[in-house]
Amino acid sequence: PTLPELVEHAARLFLGHCVPSTFSVLPTGEGMATFHYNLNGCAIKKRVTGEKHIYSTSLTYRPNRKPKPAAISHHIKCLHKGWIPPFLIPAYGSAEGHGGLVFHMALLNEDLTGLAKSSLFPLGSFIPIWAAVDQKDHQPLLLLLEECVAATTPELQSASLVYPIITNKGCLADGKTGNSRFLPRYHSSAILLYLQSFKFALGEEVYIHCKLVAWDPEVFDIEKKACHYIKETGEWELLDDPSQSDLCKCCDSSCKPRLKRGVDSEPQGLVQNSVLGPLTIVENSETWIPSEFVKYPTVEQGW
């Protein structure tokens, strides 16, 4: 084709609804159209699945004006592997169990920039616990800690001595007696529990047993929530949407399940019983931090 013909063909080429930014003729005599646009333009759709960012749109060639259909339409999909915390192999413990999804738990260091270097925690210090679920090809998932207890054994039995941490379908009970709380999320598929070490089993090996639930990020109820206690206000707050904190009011009584099939009975593998440990809490009065001086790390420090 001649140069005017190439230019005319380029004018009929669209990326989404965008026209070419530049056009050049190659030494072979063929034309090359280049598109320079932001990823939020050109009808580009973005989808996040775990660590992957998928951008998609269509490249179309229209020999005739609209509304006549395009002669050629080619779907374009670009895959970008986004950065996520590299905590897929837990330190000093592991998340165990089986299911249709892959769950993780790990101990983090104090500034949330990596795995913990030690499993020894002075009484009153904080134990950052990270839990997540791999999104893979699923739609966005919300990771919740439904129940968590501390025990001196890696397996829970009816006679096991336990210390309740999260009870009542997602209520961080330990936050009322201590300074434990959830930290802001960096992604719906992960949760950060900032747990203040306690006097339970001082000097012994301790295991953190948790029931992890992957759920719809748009749906909260009294059974599917993450609530922590705000001492400044004396009220419970829903981590993901404080405007719906009324769902947390049952934390002081009983968040009774509804009389219908729950997520536990669903076949998709949305529930995981996991154990993290062993870790050891030691008594050291010099490390105790009065509650009025506690400063919680921010997500920006380490994520």
CSV table of C-alpha atoms in Angstrom, one decimal:
chain,number,residue,atom,x,y,z
A,1,PRO,CA,0.0,0.0,0.0
A,2,THR,CA,1.0,3.6,-0.5
A,3,LEU,CA,1.8,5.9,2.4
A,4,PRO,CA,-1.6,7.7,2.1
A,5,GLU,CA,-3.3,4.3,2.2
A,6,LEU,CA,-1.3,3.3,5.3
A,7,VAL,CA,-2.2,6.5,7.1
A,8,GLU,CA,-5.9,6.0,6.1
A,9,HIS,CA,-5.8,2.4,7.5
A,10,ALA,CA,-4.2,3.7,10.8
A,11,ALA,CA,-7.0,6.2,11.2
A,12,ARG,CA,-9.4,3.2,11.2
A,13,LEU,CA,-7.5,1.4,14.0
A,14,PHE,CA,-8.7,1.7,17.6
A,15,LEU,CA,-7.4,0.5,20.9
A,16,GLY,CA,-10.6,0.5,22.9
A,17,HIS,CA,-11.9,3.9,21.8
A,18,CYS,CA,-8.5,5.5,21.4
A,19,VAL,CA,-6.8,6.3,18.1
A,20,PRO,CA,-3.1,5.8,17.4
A,21,SER,CA,-0.8,8.4,19.1
A,22,THR,CA,1.8,8.1,16.4
A,23,PHE,CA,2.2,6.3,13.1
A,24,SER,CA,5.4,5.4,11.3
A,25,VAL,CA,6.5,3.5,8.2
A,26,LEU,CA,8.9,0.6,8.6
A,27,PRO,CA,11.8,-0.2,6.2
A,28,THR,CA,9.7,-3.1,4.9
A,29,GLY,CA,7.1,-0.6,3.8
A,30,GLU,CA,4.6,-1.7,6.4
A,31,GLY,CA,3.0,0.8,8.8
A,32,MET,CA,3.3,0.7,12.6
A,33,ALA,CA,0.7,2.4,14.8
A,34,THR,CA,1.7,3.3,18.4
A,35,PHE,CA,-0.7,4.0,21.3
A,36,HIS,CA,0.5,6.1,24.3
A,37,TYR,CA,-2.2,6.3,26.9
A,38,ASN,CA,-2.7,5.8,30.6
A,39,LEU,CA,-4.0,2.4,31.8
A,40,ASN,CA,-7.2,4.1,33.0
A,41,GLY,CA,-8.1,5.1,29.5
A,42,CYS,CA,-9.0,3.4,26.2
A,43,ALA,CA,-11.7,1.3,27.8
A,44,ILE,CA,-9.1,-0.7,29.5
A,45,LYS,CA,-10.5,-2.9,32.3
A,46,LYS,CA,-8.4,-3.8,35.3
A,47,ARG,CA,-8.8,-6.9,37.4
A,48,VAL,CA,-6.7,-7.9,40.4
A,49,THR,CA,-6.4,-11.6,41.3
A,50,GLY,CA,-4.0,-12.0,44.1
A,51,GLU,CA,-0.6,-10.8,43.0
A,52,LYS,CA,-1.6,-10.4,39.4
A,53,HIS,CA,-3.0,-7.3,37.8
A,54,ILE,CA,-4.7,-8.1,34.5
A,55,TYR,CA,-5.5,-5.3,32.0
A,56,SER,CA,-7.7,-6.0,29.0
A,57,THR,CA,-9.2,-4.2,26.1
A,58,SER,CA,-9.7,-4.7,22.3
A,59,LEU,CA,-7.8,-3.7,19.2
A,60,THR,CA,-10.3,-3.1,16.4
A,61,TYR,CA,-10.1,-2.2,12.7
A,62,ARG,CA,-13.1,-0.5,11.2
A,63,PRO,CA,-13.1,-0.2,7.4
A,64,ASN,CA,-16.5,1.6,7.6
A,65,ARG,CA,-18.0,4.1,9.9
A,66,LYS,CA,-20.2,3.1,12.9
A,67,PRO,CA,-22.6,1.5,13.4
A,68,LYS,CA,-21.3,-1.0,10.9
A,69,PRO,CA,-19.3,-3.6,12.8
A,70,ALA,CA,-15.5,-3.8,12.8
A,71,ALA,CA,-14.0,-6.1,10.2
A,72,ILE,CA,-11.3,-7.3,12.7
A,73,SER,CA,-11.4,-7.3,16.5
A,74,HIS,CA,-8.6,-8.7,18.6
A,75,HIS,CA,-8.8,-9.1,22.4
A,76,ILE,CA,-5.7,-7.8,24.2
A,77,LYS,CA,-4.8,-8.9,27.7
A,78,CYS,CA,-1.7,-7.7,29.6
A,79,LEU,CA,-0.6,-9.4,32.8
A,80,HIS,CA,1.4,-7.5,35.4
A,81,LYS,CA,2.7,-9.3,38.4
A,82,GLY,CA,2.1,-6.8,41.2
A,83,TRP,CA,4.2,-6.6,44.4
A,84,ILE,CA,2.9,-8.4,47.4
A,85,PRO,CA,4.6,-9.1,50.7
A,86,PRO,CA,7.1,-12.0,50.3
A,87,PHE,CA,5.8,-13.9,53.3
A,88,LEU,CA,4.7,-17.1,51.6
A,89,ILE,CA,6.9,-19.3,53.8
A,90,PRO,CA,6.1,-18.6,57.4
A,91,ALA,CA,8.9,-18.2,60.0
A,92,TYR,CA,8.9,-20.3,63.1
A,93,GLY,CA,5.7,-22.0,62.1
A,94,SER,CA,3.4,-22.9,59.3
A,95,ALA,CA,-0.2,-22.8,58.2
A,96,GLU,CA,-1.5,-26.3,57.9
A,97,GLY,CA,-4.6,-27.8,56.3
A,98,HIS,CA,-6.2,-28.6,53.0
A,99,GLY,CA,-8.8,-26.9,50.9
A,100,GLY,CA,-9.7,-25.5,47.4
A,101,LEU,CA,-7.8,-22.3,48.2
A,102,VAL,CA,-4.2,-21.7,49.5
A,103,PHE,CA,-4.0,-20.0,52.9
A,104,HIS,CA,-0.9,-18.6,54.6
A,105,MET,CA,0.0,-17.4,58.1
A,106,ALA,CA,3.3,-15.9,59.3
A,107,LEU,CA,5.0,-14.0,62.1
A,108,LEU,CA,6.3,-10.6,60.9
A,109,ASN,CA,9.0,-8.4,62.3
A,110,GLU,CA,8.1,-5.3,64.4
A,111,ASP,CA,8.1,-2.8,61.5
A,112,LEU,CA,6.2,-5.2,59.1
A,113,THR,CA,8.9,-5.3,56.5
A,114,GLY,CA,9.6,-9.0,56.6
A,115,LEU,CA,9.5,-12.3,58.5
A,116,ALA,CA,10.2,-12.3,62.2
A,117,LYS,CA,13.9,-13.1,63.0
A,118,SER,CA,13.0,-14.6,66.3
A,119,SER,CA,10.1,-16.5,67.9
A,120,LEU,CA,10.8,-15.0,71.3
A,121,PHE,CA,8.5,-12.2,72.5
A,122,PRO,CA,8.8,-10.3,75.8
A,123,LEU,CA,5.6,-10.0,77.8
A,124,GLY,CA,3.7,-6.8,76.7
A,125,SER,CA,5.5,-6.6,73.3
A,126,PHE,CA,3.6,-7.0,70.1
A,127,ILE,CA,3.3,-10.1,67.8
A,128,PRO,CA,2.5,-9.1,64.3
A,129,ILE,CA,0.6,-11.9,62.6
A,130,TRP,CA,-0.1,-11.9,58.9
A,131,ALA,CA,-2.7,-14.2,57.2
A,132,ALA,CA,-3.7,-14.3,53.6
A,133,VAL,CA,-5.4,-16.3,50.9
A,134,ASP,CA,-4.1,-16.7,47.4
A,135,GLN,CA,-6.6,-15.2,45.0
A,136,LYS,CA,-5.4,-17.2,41.9
A,137,ASP,CA,-8.3,-17.0,39.4
A,138,HIS,CA,-11.0,-16.3,41.9
A,139,GLN,CA,-12.9,-13.1,42.1
A,140,PRO,CA,-11.6,-10.8,44.9
A,141,LEU,CA,-11.8,-12.5,48.3
A,142,LEU,CA,-12.0,-11.1,51.8
A,143,LEU,CA,-9.8,-12.9,54.4
A,144,LEU,CA,-11.2,-13.1,57.9
A,145,LEU,CA,-10.0,-14.6,61.2
A,146,GLU,CA,-13.2,-16.1,62.5
A,147,GLU,CA,-11.7,-17.7,65.7
A,148,CYS,CA,-8.2,-17.7,67.1
A,149,VAL,CA,-6.8,-19.2,70.4
A,150,ALA,CA,-3.4,-19.8,71.9
A,151,ALA,CA,-2.5,-23.2,73.1
A,152,THR,CA,0.6,-25.1,74.3
A,153,THR,CA,0.2,-27.9,71.7
A,154,PRO,CA,0.3,-27.9,67.9
A,155,GLU,CA,-3.0,-29.9,67.9
A,156,LEU,CA,-6.1,-28.9,69.7
A,157,GLN,CA,-7.9,-31.4,71.8
A,158,SER,CA,-11.0,-31.2,74.1
A,159,ALA,CA,-8.7,-31.1,77.1
A,160,SER,CA,-6.3,-28.5,75.7
A,161,LEU,CA,-5.7,-25.4,77.8
A,162,VAL,CA,-6.4,-22.4,75.6
A,163,TYR,CA,-6.3,-18.6,75.7
A,164,PRO,CA,-9.0,-17.0,73.6
A,165,ILE,CA,-7.8,-14.3,71.1
A,166,ILE,CA,-10.6,-13.9,68.5
A,167,THR,CA,-14.0,-15.3,69.4
A,168,ASN,CA,-17.7,-14.7,68.5
A,169,LYS,CA,-17.2,-14.9,64.8
A,170,GLY,CA,-14.5,-12.4,64.3
A,171,CYS,CA,-14.4,-10.3,67.5
A,172,LEU,CA,-10.9,-9.5,68.7
A,173,ALA,CA,-11.6,-10.2,72.4
A,174,ASP,CA,-8.0,-9.8,73.5
A,175,GLY,CA,-8.3,-6.1,72.5
A,176,LYS,CA,-10.6,-5.3,75.5
A,177,THR,CA,-8.1,-6.6,78.1
A,178,GLY,CA,-4.9,-5.6,76.2
A,179,ASN,CA,-4.0,-3.4,73.3
A,180,SER,CA,-4.4,-5.9,70.4
A,181,ARG,CA,-6.0,-4.7,67.3
A,182,PHE,CA,-6.2,-5.2,63.5
A,183,LEU,CA,-4.0,-3.0,61.3
A,184,PRO,CA,-5.4,-1.4,58.1
A,185,ARG,CA,-5.5,-3.8,55.2
A,186,TYR,CA,-3.2,-3.5,52.2
A,187,HIS,CA,-5.4,-5.9,50.3
A,188,SER,CA,-8.8,-7.5,51.0
A,189,SER,CA,-7.2,-11.0,50.7
A,190,ALA,CA,-4.9,-10.5,53.7
A,191,ILE,CA,-5.2,-9.4,57.3
A,192,LEU,CA,-2.8,-8.1,59.9
A,193,LEU,CA,-3.3,-8.9,63.5
A,194,TYR,CA,-1.3,-6.8,65.9
A,195,LEU,CA,-1.4,-9.0,69.0
A,196,GLN,CA,0.0,-7.9,72.3
A,197,SER,CA,1.8,-10.8,74.0
A,198,PHE,CA,0.0,-12.2,77.1
A,199,LYS,CA,0.7,-14.1,80.3
A,200,PHE,CA,-0.6,-17.4,79.1
A,201,ALA,CA,2.0,-20.1,79.2
A,202,LEU,CA,5.0,-17.9,80.0
A,203,GLY,CA,8.2,-19.5,79.0
A,204,GLU,CA,6.5,-22.4,77.2
A,205,GLU,CA,6.0,-23.1,73.5
A,206,VAL,CA,2.8,-21.5,72.3
A,207,TYR,CA,0.9,-22.2,69.2
A,208,ILE,CA,-1.7,-19.8,67.6
A,209,HIS,CA,-4.6,-21.7,66.2
A,210,CYS,CA,-6.9,-19.8,63.8
A,211,LYS,CA,-9.9,-20.5,61.6
A,212,LEU,CA,-9.4,-18.6,58.4
A,213,VAL,CA,-12.4,-17.8,56.2
A,214,ALA,CA,-12.3,-16.5,52.6
A,215,TRP,CA,-15.5,-14.5,51.9
A,216,ASP,CA,-17.2,-12.0,49.6
A,217,PRO,CA,-15.5,-8.6,50.2
A,218,GLU,CA,-18.9,-6.8,49.6
A,219,VAL,CA,-20.9,-8.8,52.2
A,220,PHE,CA,-20.6,-8.4,56.0
A,221,ASP,CA,-22.8,-9.7,58.7
A,222,ILE,CA,-22.6,-10.7,62.3
A,223,GLU,CA,-21.0,-14.0,61.3
A,224,LYS,CA,-18.5,-12.6,58.7
A,225,LYS,CA,-16.7,-9.7,60.1
A,226,ALA,CA,-13.4,-8.4,61.7
A,227,CYS,CA,-14.1,-6.3,64.8
A,228,HIS,CA,-11.7,-4.7,67.2
A,229,TYR,CA,-12.2,-2.7,70.3
A,230,ILE,CA,-11.4,1.0,70.3
A,231,LYS,CA,-10.5,2.0,73.9
A,232,GLU,CA,-10.7,5.7,73.1
A,233,THR,CA,-14.4,5.4,72.3
A,234,GLY,CA,-15.2,2.3,74.3
A,235,GLU,CA,-16.9,0.8,71.3
A,236,TRP,CA,-16.3,-2.0,68.8
A,237,GLU,CA,-15.4,-1.1,65.3
A,238,LEU,CA,-15.7,-3.0,62.0
A,239,LEU,CA,-12.2,-3.0,60.4
A,240,ASP,CA,-13.3,-2.8,56.8
A,241,ASP,CA,-16.2,-0.3,57.1
A,242,PRO,CA,-16.6,1.6,60.4
A,243,SER,CA,-20.0,2.8,59.2
A,244,GLN,CA,-21.2,-0.7,59.6
A,245,SER,CA,-19.9,-1.1,63.1
A,246,ASP,CA,-23.4,-2.0,64.4
A,247,LEU,CA,-22.5,-5.5,63.2
A,248,CYS,CA,-19.9,-5.6,66.1
A,249,LYS,CA,-22.4,-4.8,68.9
A,250,CYS,CA,-22.9,-8.6,69.4
A,251,CYS,CA,-19.2,-8.9,70.4
A,252,ASP,CA,-20.2,-8.2,74.0
A,253,SER,CA,-22.9,-10.9,74.0
A,254,SER,CA,-23.3,-13.6,71.4
A,255,CYS,CA,-23.1,-13.4,67.7
A,256,LYS,CA,-25.4,-16.3,67.1
A,257,PRO,CA,-25.2,-18.0,63.6
A,258,ARG,CA,-28.2,-17.9,61.4
A,259,LEU,CA,-30.3,-21.1,60.9
A,260,LYS,CA,-29.1,-22.0,57.5
A,261,ARG,CA,-26.1,-23.6,55.8
A,262,GLY,CA,-23.0,-21.6,56.6
A,263,VAL,CA,-19.7,-21.3,54.8
A,264,ASP,CA,-18.4,-24.4,56.8
A,265,SER,CA,-20.6,-26.7,54.8
A,266,GLU,CA,-19.9,-25.2,51.4
A,267,PRO,CA,-17.7,-27.4,49.1
A,268,GLN,CA,-15.5,-24.6,47.7
A,269,GLY,CA,-12.9,-24.9,50.4
A,270,LEU,CA,-13.5,-21.4,51.9
A,271,VAL,CA,-12.5,-22.4,55.4
A,272,GLN,CA,-9.0,-23.3,56.7
A,273,ASN,CA,-8.0,-24.3,60.2
A,274,SER,CA,-4.3,-23.2,60.6
A,275,VAL,CA,-1.7,-23.2,63.2
A,276,LEU,CA,1.3,-20.8,63.7
A,277,GLY,CA,4.1,-21.6,66.0
A,278,PRO,CA,5.8,-22.4,68.2
A,279,LEU,CA,6.6,-19.1,69.7
A,280,THR,CA,7.6,-18.2,73.3
A,281,ILE,CA,6.5,-15.4,75.5
A,282,VAL,CA,9.0,-14.5,78.3
A,283,GLU,CA,8.5,-12.2,81.3
A,284,ASN,CA,10.7,-9.0,81.1
A,285,SER,CA,9.4,-6.0,82.9
A,286,GLU,CA,11.7,-3.6,81.0
A,287,THR,CA,9.8,-4.3,77.8
A,288,TRP,CA,6.3,-3.5,79.1
A,289,ILE,CA,4.9,-0.5,77.4
A,290,PRO,CA,2.0,1.4,79.2
A,291,SER,CA,-1.0,1.6,77.0
A,292,GLU,CA,-1.0,5.3,76.8
A,293,PHE,CA,2.4,5.2,75.1
A,294,VAL,CA,1.6,2.5,72.5
A,295,LYS,CA,2.1,3.6,68.9
A,296,TYR,CA,0.8,1.2,66.2
A,297,PRO,CA,2.9,0.9,63.1
A,298,THR,CA,1.2,2.1,59.9
A,299,VAL,CA,0.8,0.0,56.7
A,300,GLU,CA,3.0,2.5,54.8
A,301,GLN,CA,6.0,1.7,57.0
A,302,GLY,CA,6.3,-1.8,55.7
A,303,TRP,CA,4.0,-2.4,52.8
